[in-house]
Structure formats: C-alpha cells, structure tokens
Amino acid sequence: MENLIGLFLNSVFVGNILLSYFLGMCSFVAVSKNMDTAIGLGFAVVFVLSITAPVNWLVFKYLLSPGALRWVGLESVDLSFLKFITFIAVIAAIVQMVEMVIDRYSPTLYMALGVFLPLIAVNCAILGASLFMVERNYSFIETIIFGFGSGVGWLMAIASMAAIRIKMRYANVPAGLEGFGITMIMTGLMAMGFMLFSGITL
Amino acid sequence: MKMTQSPTFKAFSEPLVKNNPVFIQSLGICSALAVTVQLKTAIVMALAMTSVTAFSNLTISAMRNVIPRNVRMIVELSVIASLVILADEILRAYFYDISKQLSVFVGLIITNCIVMGRAETYALGNPPIRSFMDGLGNGAGYGLVLVTVAFIRELFGAGKLLGFPVVPQFFYDHGYMNMGFMQLAPAAFIIIGLLVWLQKSIVKG
C-alpha cells in the first residue's frame, strides 16, 4: 500500500511526466494560453490516461509480450516489437470510443472535453505512459496508479502554467524572448520547483 | 536557375534555421529533450528522427493521390509507426547500449508533432522528391537544436564531449566544478528558451 502511495506521489511530482520527461510539450505550449481550455485539456488527459494505460497493459500482457500467446499454442512467438503501432491504435480507438460515449450520455461533459479529445490521441504523454509502464515492468495495479498519477501531474503542470501566463501579460519581457522563449524558461523554473520533492521517500 | 534557388533545395534549407520547426513552429519539443543529457544519444536520436521524417514524407507524398481524405490520419499514423519500428529494430541490432539509453524515446517519435505536421501540411500537397527534402530539412533543423542543447549540457554538466573529458584537469585543480544542474531536466527547458532568443535576434538582424 505504501509502495502504491509512493508511486502515485512520485508520478505526480518528482517523475512528473511533463516536467521531468518532457512528454506532452506541444499541447502544453499551445493550450496553456487560456485558463479554461488548459484545465479542460488537463482533465481530458487524466481521463484518457487512466483508461489507456491499464488497457494497454492488458494488451501487452496477453497479446504482445514474449510467450503471451501461449493460450493459442504459440509459445515461442514474441510480438513485443509491435507495441508502438498497437499502442497508438488502441489509444486512437479508445479516444474515439470515449468521445462517442460521452457525446451520447453526458452532453455537458462533452461540451467541456469534446474538442480536446481528438487532440489527445497524438499527445506524447499518453503513448509515453504506456511505453514507460512496459519498460518499468509495472503490475496491473501499479499501472492504474501510474496512469492516473501521471495525468494528475500533467494537469497540475498545465494549470499552473496557465496561471503564470495570465500574470505574465503585465510583465515586460525582453524583445525576442516573448512567447515561446519565455514559456520555456518559465517551464524550467517550474520544473525546478517540482524537483524539490525528490528528497521525499515514503 | 541556380541550384540554391530551386524549390527542392529551399524545401531542405529553409527549415534549418529560418523556419526551424522547434523555434518558429514550436513543434516537436516533446519527449526528445530527455535524450539531450549526452551528445552521443542526441546525435543518434537526431539521425533516427531525420530518417523517419524524410521517409514518411516520401511515402505519404507518393501515396497522396490514392489516400482517401477522411482516413488520412490513420494512414499517416501507420506509415510513421512502421518506420519508427524499423528505426527501433535497427538501433537495437547495431547500437544496443545506445538504444537502451534512448529507452522509450525512439517510440515517441510516432507522436512527435513534426513528423505528423510535415506529413499533413507538406507531403499531402507536394511531389515526393521535394517532400523528401522537406522532411530531411525539418529533421535536420530539429536535430540541430537537439545536438546544440546536448553539447551545452554535456560540456558544462559533465565536462565531457561524446564521453571524452575536454575540460583540462588544470581547471579542476583551481576550483572549477561541473554544473550538476545541467544534467537535470529544468536546464534543458531553460537552454531551449535562451536558444529561441538567440535565433530570433539573429534572424531579425
């Protein structure tokens, strides 16, 4: 149990998927200009990550990993090289399904998240989390925690970035540095803040 | 017409500095910065990225007249994903320890916005050879950024380049110290920010 709490805190703060692994930068820079959209996209990422990471774990465990096809009598088959294309297909399919389900059952949620869902299919953070879970040999429970925690970490990073950028409107940024340049530097400073948690172990 | 004026050459040269995909279009900074702690991994990553972008542009451009408009995303993704699998397998076969260090980041080329973006905006509307050059240029422009960042980080962070010590012992004897901060993630963000500043000042002036 403590191990799982530690994993959660680690994926939110120290191993923040955006600030220490640089995943999901494109949408982070593009969408953090506006608070509402930033939070909307953040929640959509949490949502999609919590679903795709466990599903990809099952796909990898029972279809792709070496010897996984034992149940159909193919003991020596190793399909793990197909993981990139399979994961991205699974993610795209899930995003599509989630979009349709939300559209059908919760129009208000669809209004809030709908426009972001297609964007998310190609967000590096989603694929990255699935690949990390394979590389680090997480168990199923750990994968659920890791997927959710990474999403929360991403949400926190983009929400705080949007807040800082609102303040930055009144700041006097040197010519040439405004826009993308200063955003990168602010992200760096924020990453330093998140790294302060790295001494904490549970 | 001079060689440097031809559209094919321009497709290659413009994205290098003037219209650099990272600085100007702010695409593709995702993921790959994580491999810039060392120069060696950054160079391998840049090469992998350039070949994937170039060949995906070539393939998609060659098929551009037969791809139905509404499923083009899926076609693009499968072309890119197949090329990335190829790149990953080649790295594993010939550069096993580097491919271990690159870990998941080769796979993440699939979701790199540059590859997808060039396929979508350029390859779907231009002939194959020119698209190939455009992919080569964008990959190289991206690689240039990656290698520059890695150069700065390895030089100041570890006092080495490509694994060889370059800062003389004499400096260390007189109190010079490696900057541990350069090895950490925040340094990469800050270096990119400063490089954008530099690039903008040069291009404007």
Coordinates of C-alpha atoms in Angstrom, one line a residue:
Chain A
M1 CA 0.0 0.0 0.0
E2 CA 2.7 2.4 1.0
N3 CA 4.5 1.4 -2.1
L4 CA 1.5 2.5 -4.2
I5 CA 1.2 5.8 -2.4
G6 CA 4.8 6.4 -3.1
L7 CA 4.4 5.5 -6.7
F8 CA 1.5 8.0 -7.0
L9 CA 3.3 10.8 -5.4
N10 CA 6.4 10.1 -7.5
S11 CA 4.4 10.2 -10.7
V12 CA 2.7 13.4 -9.8
F13 CA 5.8 15.4 -8.5
V14 CA 9.3 14.0 -8.9
G15 CA 8.7 12.0 -12.0
N16 CA 6.2 14.4 -13.5
I17 CA 5.6 13.3 -17.0
L18 CA 5.8 16.8 -18.4
L19 CA 8.4 18.5 -16.3
S20 CA 10.9 15.7 -16.0
Y21 CA 10.3 13.5 -19.0
F22 CA 9.2 16.3 -21.4
L23 CA 6.1 14.5 -22.6
G24 CA 3.1 16.4 -23.9
M25 CA 5.0 19.6 -24.6
C26 CA 3.3 20.5 -27.8
S27 CA -0.2 20.8 -26.4
F28 CA 1.3 22.2 -23.2
V29 CA 2.7 25.2 -25.0
A30 CA -0.2 25.7 -27.4
V31 CA -3.1 25.4 -24.9
S32 CA -1.7 27.0 -21.8
K33 CA -2.6 30.5 -23.0
N34 CA -6.1 30.2 -21.6
M35 CA -7.1 29.0 -18.1
D36 CA -10.3 27.3 -19.0
T37 CA -9.0 25.4 -22.0
A38 CA -5.9 24.4 -20.1
I39 CA -8.0 22.9 -17.3
G40 CA -10.3 21.2 -19.8
L41 CA -7.4 19.6 -21.6
G42 CA -5.8 18.7 -18.3
F43 CA -8.9 16.8 -17.1
A44 CA -9.2 15.1 -20.5
V45 CA -5.6 13.9 -20.2
V46 CA -6.2 12.5 -16.7
F47 CA -9.3 10.7 -18.0
V48 CA -7.8 9.2 -21.1
L49 CA -4.5 8.3 -19.3
S50 CA -6.4 6.4 -16.6
I51 CA -8.2 4.3 -19.2
T52 CA -5.4 3.8 -21.8
A53 CA -2.6 2.7 -19.5
P54 CA -4.4 -0.3 -18.0
V55 CA -5.9 -1.3 -21.3
N56 CA -2.5 -1.2 -23.0
W57 CA -1.1 -3.2 -20.1
L58 CA -3.7 -6.0 -20.7
V59 CA -3.0 -5.9 -24.5
F60 CA 0.7 -6.1 -23.9
K61 CA 0.5 -8.8 -21.2
Y62 CA -1.9 -11.1 -23.1
L63 CA -1.1 -10.5 -26.8
L64 CA 2.3 -9.0 -27.3
S65 CA 4.9 -9.9 -24.6
P66 CA 7.2 -12.9 -25.2
G67 CA 5.3 -16.1 -24.7
A68 CA 2.0 -14.3 -24.3
L69 CA 0.3 -16.2 -27.0
R70 CA 0.7 -19.5 -25.1
W71 CA -3.1 -19.7 -24.7
V72 CA -3.4 -20.3 -28.5
G73 CA -0.5 -22.6 -28.6
L74 CA 2.2 -20.3 -29.9
E75 CA 4.7 -20.5 -27.2
S76 CA 7.8 -19.0 -28.9
V77 CA 6.1 -16.0 -30.5
D78 CA 7.4 -12.6 -29.4
L79 CA 5.4 -9.7 -30.8
S80 CA 6.7 -7.0 -28.5
F81 CA 8.2 -5.2 -31.4
L82 CA 4.7 -4.4 -32.5
K83 CA 4.0 -2.5 -29.3
F84 CA 4.4 1.0 -30.8
I85 CA 1.8 0.5 -33.6
T86 CA -0.6 -1.4 -31.3
F87 CA -0.5 1.1 -28.5
I88 CA -1.1 4.0 -30.8
A89 CA -4.0 2.2 -32.4
V90 CA -5.5 1.2 -29.1
I91 CA -5.2 4.8 -27.9
A92 CA -6.8 6.2 -31.0
A93 CA -9.6 3.7 -30.8
I94 CA -10.2 4.4 -27.1
V95 CA -10.2 8.2 -27.6
Q96 CA -12.8 7.7 -30.4
M97 CA -15.0 5.5 -28.2
V98 CA -14.8 7.7 -25.2
E99 CA -15.8 10.6 -27.4
M100 CA -18.9 8.8 -28.6
V101 CA -19.9 7.6 -25.2
I102 CA -19.6 11.0 -23.6
D103 CA -21.5 12.5 -26.5
R104 CA -24.3 10.1 -26.0
Y105 CA -24.6 10.1 -22.2
S106 CA -23.2 13.4 -20.9
P107 CA -23.6 16.4 -23.2
T108 CA -22.3 18.8 -20.6
L109 CA -19.1 16.8 -20.2
Y110 CA -18.9 16.6 -24.0
M111 CA -19.1 20.4 -24.2
A112 CA -16.2 20.7 -21.8
L113 CA -13.9 17.9 -23.1
G114 CA -15.1 17.2 -26.6
V115 CA -12.9 19.5 -28.6
F116 CA -9.8 18.2 -26.7
L117 CA -10.3 14.5 -27.2
P118 CA -9.0 14.3 -30.8
L119 CA -6.0 16.4 -29.9
I120 CA -5.2 13.9 -27.2
A121 CA -4.8 10.9 -29.5
V122 CA -1.4 12.2 -30.6
N123 CA -0.3 13.6 -27.3
C124 CA 3.1 12.2 -26.4
A125 CA 2.2 11.9 -22.8
I126 CA -0.4 9.2 -23.4
L127 CA 1.8 7.0 -25.6
G128 CA 4.7 7.7 -23.3
A129 CA 2.9 6.5 -20.2
S130 CA 2.1 3.2 -21.9
L131 CA 5.7 2.7 -23.0
F132 CA 7.0 3.6 -19.6
M133 CA 4.8 1.0 -17.9
V134 CA 6.2 -1.7 -20.2
E135 CA 9.7 -0.6 -19.6
R136 CA 9.4 -0.4 -15.9
N137 CA 7.5 -3.7 -15.6
Y138 CA 4.6 -2.3 -13.6
S139 CA 2.0 -4.7 -12.3
F140 CA -1.7 -4.1 -13.2
I141 CA -2.5 -2.2 -10.0
E142 CA 0.7 -0.1 -10.3
T143 CA -0.2 0.7 -13.9
I144 CA -3.6 2.1 -12.9
I145 CA -2.0 4.3 -10.2
F146 CA 0.8 5.3 -12.5
G147 CA -1.6 6.3 -15.3
F148 CA -3.8 8.3 -13.0
G149 CA -0.9 9.9 -11.2
S150 CA 0.8 11.0 -14.5
G151 CA -2.4 12.5 -15.6
V152 CA -2.8 14.5 -12.4
G153 CA 0.8 15.6 -12.7
W154 CA 0.2 16.9 -16.2
L155 CA -3.0 18.6 -15.2
M156 CA -1.2 20.4 -12.3
A157 CA 1.6 21.5 -14.6
I158 CA -0.6 22.9 -17.3
A159 CA -2.9 24.6 -14.8
S160 CA -0.1 26.3 -13.0
M161 CA 1.4 27.3 -16.3
A162 CA -1.8 28.9 -17.5
A163 CA -2.0 30.8 -14.2
I164 CA 1.6 32.1 -14.6
R165 CA 0.9 33.1 -18.2
I166 CA -2.0 35.3 -17.1
K167 CA 0.3 37.1 -14.8
M168 CA 2.9 37.4 -17.5
R169 CA 0.7 39.6 -19.6
Y170 CA 1.6 42.5 -17.3
A171 CA 5.3 41.7 -17.4
N172 CA 7.9 43.4 -19.5
V173 CA 9.6 40.6 -21.4
P174 CA 12.8 41.4 -23.5
A175 CA 12.2 41.6 -27.2
G176 CA 12.7 38.3 -28.9
L177 CA 12.0 36.3 -25.8
E178 CA 8.3 36.8 -25.6
G179 CA 6.0 33.9 -26.4
F180 CA 7.7 30.6 -26.8
G181 CA 11.1 31.5 -25.3
I182 CA 9.8 32.8 -22.0
T183 CA 7.4 30.0 -21.8
M184 CA 10.3 27.5 -21.9
I185 CA 12.2 29.4 -19.3
M186 CA 9.2 29.5 -17.0
T187 CA 8.7 25.8 -17.5
G188 CA 12.3 25.3 -16.5
L189 CA 11.8 27.2 -13.3
M190 CA 8.6 25.3 -12.6
A191 CA 10.4 22.0 -13.1
M192 CA 13.0 23.1 -10.6
G193 CA 10.1 23.7 -8.1
F194 CA 8.7 20.2 -8.7
M195 CA 12.2 18.7 -8.3
L196 CA 12.3 19.9 -4.7
F197 CA 10.1 16.9 -3.8
S198 CA 12.8 14.5 -4.9
G199 CA 14.2 14.1 -1.4
I200 CA 11.0 12.7 -0.1
T201 CA 10.6 9.0 0.0
L202 CA 7.8 7.0 1.6
Chain B
M1 CA 18.2 29.0 -62.2
K2 CA 20.8 28.4 -59.6
M3 CA 20.8 25.3 -57.5
T4 CA 20.3 27.2 -54.3
Q5 CA 17.1 28.8 -55.8
S6 CA 15.4 25.6 -56.7
P7 CA 12.3 24.7 -54.7
T8 CA 13.8 21.4 -53.8
F9 CA 16.8 22.9 -52.3
K10 CA 14.7 25.5 -50.5
A11 CA 12.5 22.8 -49.1
F12 CA 15.6 21.5 -47.4
S13 CA 17.4 24.7 -46.4
E14 CA 14.5 26.8 -45.0
P15 CA 13.6 24.7 -42.0
L16 CA 17.3 24.6 -40.9
V17 CA 17.4 28.0 -39.3
K18 CA 15.0 30.5 -40.8
N19 CA 11.9 28.4 -40.3
N20 CA 13.2 26.0 -37.7
P21 CA 10.4 23.6 -36.7
V22 CA 11.2 23.8 -33.0
F23 CA 11.8 27.6 -32.7
I24 CA 9.3 29.1 -35.1
Q25 CA 6.6 26.5 -35.4
S26 CA 7.2 25.4 -31.7
L27 CA 6.6 21.8 -32.7
G28 CA 8.2 18.6 -31.6
I29 CA 9.9 19.7 -28.4
C30 CA 8.0 16.8 -26.9
S31 CA 9.9 13.9 -25.4
A32 CA 13.2 14.2 -27.2
L33 CA 14.7 16.8 -24.9
A34 CA 15.1 14.0 -22.4
V35 CA 17.9 12.4 -24.5
T36 CA 20.0 15.6 -24.5
V37 CA 22.0 14.8 -21.4
Q38 CA 24.7 13.3 -23.5
L39 CA 25.8 14.3 -27.0
K40 CA 26.0 10.7 -28.2
T41 CA 22.4 9.9 -27.6
A42 CA 21.3 13.2 -29.0
I43 CA 23.1 12.6 -32.3
V44 CA 21.6 9.1 -32.6
M45 CA 18.1 10.5 -31.8
A46 CA 18.6 13.3 -34.4
L47 CA 19.5 10.8 -37.1
A48 CA 16.6 8.5 -36.3
M49 CA 14.2 11.4 -36.3
T50 CA 15.6 12.8 -39.6
S51 CA 15.3 9.5 -41.4
V52 CA 11.8 8.9 -40.1
T53 CA 10.6 12.3 -41.1
A54 CA 12.2 12.1 -44.6
F55 CA 10.9 8.7 -45.4
S56 CA 7.4 9.2 -44.0
N57 CA 7.2 12.4 -46.2
L58 CA 8.4 10.4 -49.2
T59 CA 6.0 7.6 -48.7
I60 CA 2.9 9.7 -47.9
S61 CA 3.7 12.0 -50.8
A62 CA 4.0 9.1 -53.1
M63 CA 0.6 7.9 -52.0
R64 CA -1.1 11.3 -51.7
N65 CA -3.4 10.8 -54.7
V66 CA -4.8 7.5 -53.5
I67 CA -5.3 8.2 -49.8
P68 CA -9.0 9.0 -49.1
R69 CA -9.3 12.4 -47.4
N70 CA -11.2 11.2 -44.3
V71 CA -8.9 8.3 -43.3
R72 CA -5.7 10.2 -44.0
M73 CA -4.7 10.5 -40.3
I74 CA -4.8 6.7 -39.8
V75 CA -2.8 6.1 -43.0
E76 CA -0.2 8.7 -41.8
L77 CA 0.0 7.2 -38.4
S78 CA 0.5 3.7 -39.7
V79 CA 3.2 4.8 -42.1
I80 CA 5.0 6.7 -39.4
A81 CA 4.6 3.9 -36.8
S82 CA 6.0 1.3 -39.2
L83 CA 9.0 3.5 -39.9
V84 CA 9.6 4.0 -36.2
I85 CA 9.5 0.3 -35.6
L86 CA 12.1 -0.1 -38.4
A87 CA 14.3 2.5 -36.8
D88 CA 14.0 1.0 -33.4
E89 CA 14.8 -2.5 -34.6
I90 CA 17.9 -1.2 -36.5
L91 CA 19.1 0.6 -33.4
R92 CA 18.6 -2.5 -31.3
A93 CA 20.5 -4.6 -33.7
Y94 CA 23.5 -2.4 -34.2
F95 CA 23.7 0.1 -31.3
Y96 CA 22.2 -1.9 -28.4
D97 CA 23.5 0.1 -25.5
I98 CA 22.5 3.4 -27.1
S99 CA 19.1 2.1 -27.8
K100 CA 18.8 1.1 -24.1
Q101 CA 19.7 4.7 -23.1
L102 CA 17.2 6.1 -25.5
S103 CA 14.6 3.8 -23.9
V104 CA 11.0 4.9 -24.8
F105 CA 12.0 8.0 -26.7
V106 CA 12.6 6.3 -30.0
G107 CA 9.0 5.0 -29.8
L108 CA 7.8 8.5 -29.0
I109 CA 8.9 9.7 -32.5
I110 CA 5.5 8.5 -33.6
T111 CA 3.7 11.2 -31.6
N112 CA 6.3 13.8 -32.4
C113 CA 4.3 16.7 -33.9
I114 CA 6.9 17.4 -36.5
V115 CA 6.6 14.1 -38.4
M116 CA 2.8 14.3 -38.3
G117 CA 2.8 18.0 -39.1
R118 CA 5.0 17.8 -42.1
A119 CA 3.1 14.8 -43.5
E120 CA -0.2 16.7 -43.1
T121 CA 0.9 20.2 -44.3
Y122 CA 3.6 19.4 -46.8
A123 CA 3.7 15.8 -48.1
L124 CA 0.0 15.7 -48.9
G125 CA 0.4 18.6 -51.4
N126 CA 3.8 18.2 -52.9
P127 CA 5.7 15.8 -55.1
P128 CA 7.7 13.0 -53.5
I129 CA 11.3 14.3 -54.0
R130 CA 10.5 17.7 -52.7
S131 CA 8.7 16.3 -49.8
F132 CA 11.6 14.0 -49.0
M133 CA 13.9 17.1 -48.9
D134 CA 11.4 18.9 -46.7
G135 CA 11.4 16.0 -44.3
L136 CA 15.2 15.9 -44.4
G137 CA 15.4 19.7 -43.7
N138 CA 12.9 19.6 -40.8
G139 CA 14.5 16.6 -39.3
A140 CA 17.9 18.2 -39.5
G141 CA 16.6 21.5 -38.1
Y142 CA 15.2 19.6 -35.2
G143 CA 18.5 17.6 -34.9
L144 CA 20.5 20.8 -34.9
V145 CA 18.5 22.0 -31.8
L146 CA 18.9 18.7 -30.1
V147 CA 22.6 18.5 -30.7
T148 CA 23.2 22.1 -29.6
V149 CA 21.3 21.5 -26.3
A150 CA 23.2 18.3 -25.7
F151 CA 26.5 19.9 -26.5
I152 CA 25.9 22.6 -23.9
R153 CA 24.5 20.2 -21.3
E154 CA 27.3 17.6 -21.6
L155 CA 30.1 20.2 -21.7
F156 CA 29.0 22.1 -18.7
G157 CA 27.3 19.3 -16.8
A158 CA 30.0 16.6 -17.1
G159 CA 33.0 18.4 -18.6
K160 CA 32.9 15.9 -21.4
L161 CA 32.0 15.7 -25.1
L162 CA 30.9 12.4 -26.6
G163 CA 32.2 10.8 -23.4
F164 CA 35.7 12.2 -23.7
P165 CA 36.8 14.6 -20.9
V166 CA 37.5 18.0 -22.5
V167 CA 37.8 20.3 -19.5
P168 CA 41.5 20.1 -18.5
Q169 CA 42.5 18.8 -15.1
F170 CA 44.3 22.1 -14.6
F171 CA 40.9 23.9 -14.3
Y172 CA 39.5 21.4 -11.7
D173 CA 42.7 21.9 -9.7
H174 CA 42.0 25.5 -9.5
G175 CA 38.4 25.2 -8.3
Y176 CA 36.4 24.7 -11.5
M177 CA 33.4 22.5 -10.9
N178 CA 30.9 20.7 -13.2
M179 CA 27.5 22.2 -13.0
G180 CA 25.3 19.4 -11.8
F181 CA 22.2 21.4 -12.7
M182 CA 22.9 21.0 -16.4
Q183 CA 22.3 17.3 -16.0
L184 CA 18.8 17.8 -14.7
A185 CA 15.6 18.3 -16.6
P186 CA 15.0 22.1 -15.9
A187 CA 18.3 23.0 -17.6
A188 CA 17.0 21.7 -20.9
F189 CA 14.0 23.9 -20.8
I190 CA 16.0 27.0 -19.9
I191 CA 18.6 26.3 -22.6
I192 CA 15.8 26.0 -25.2
G193 CA 14.3 29.3 -24.1
L194 CA 17.7 31.0 -24.4
L195 CA 18.3 29.5 -27.8
V196 CA 15.0 30.7 -29.1
W197 CA 16.0 34.2 -28.0
L198 CA 19.3 33.9 -29.9
Q199 CA 17.7 32.5 -33.0
K200 CA 15.1 35.3 -33.1
S201 CA 17.7 38.0 -32.6
I202 CA 19.9 36.6 -35.4
V203 CA 17.1 36.1 -37.9
K204 CA 15.6 39.6 -37.3
G205 CA 19.0 41.3 -37.5

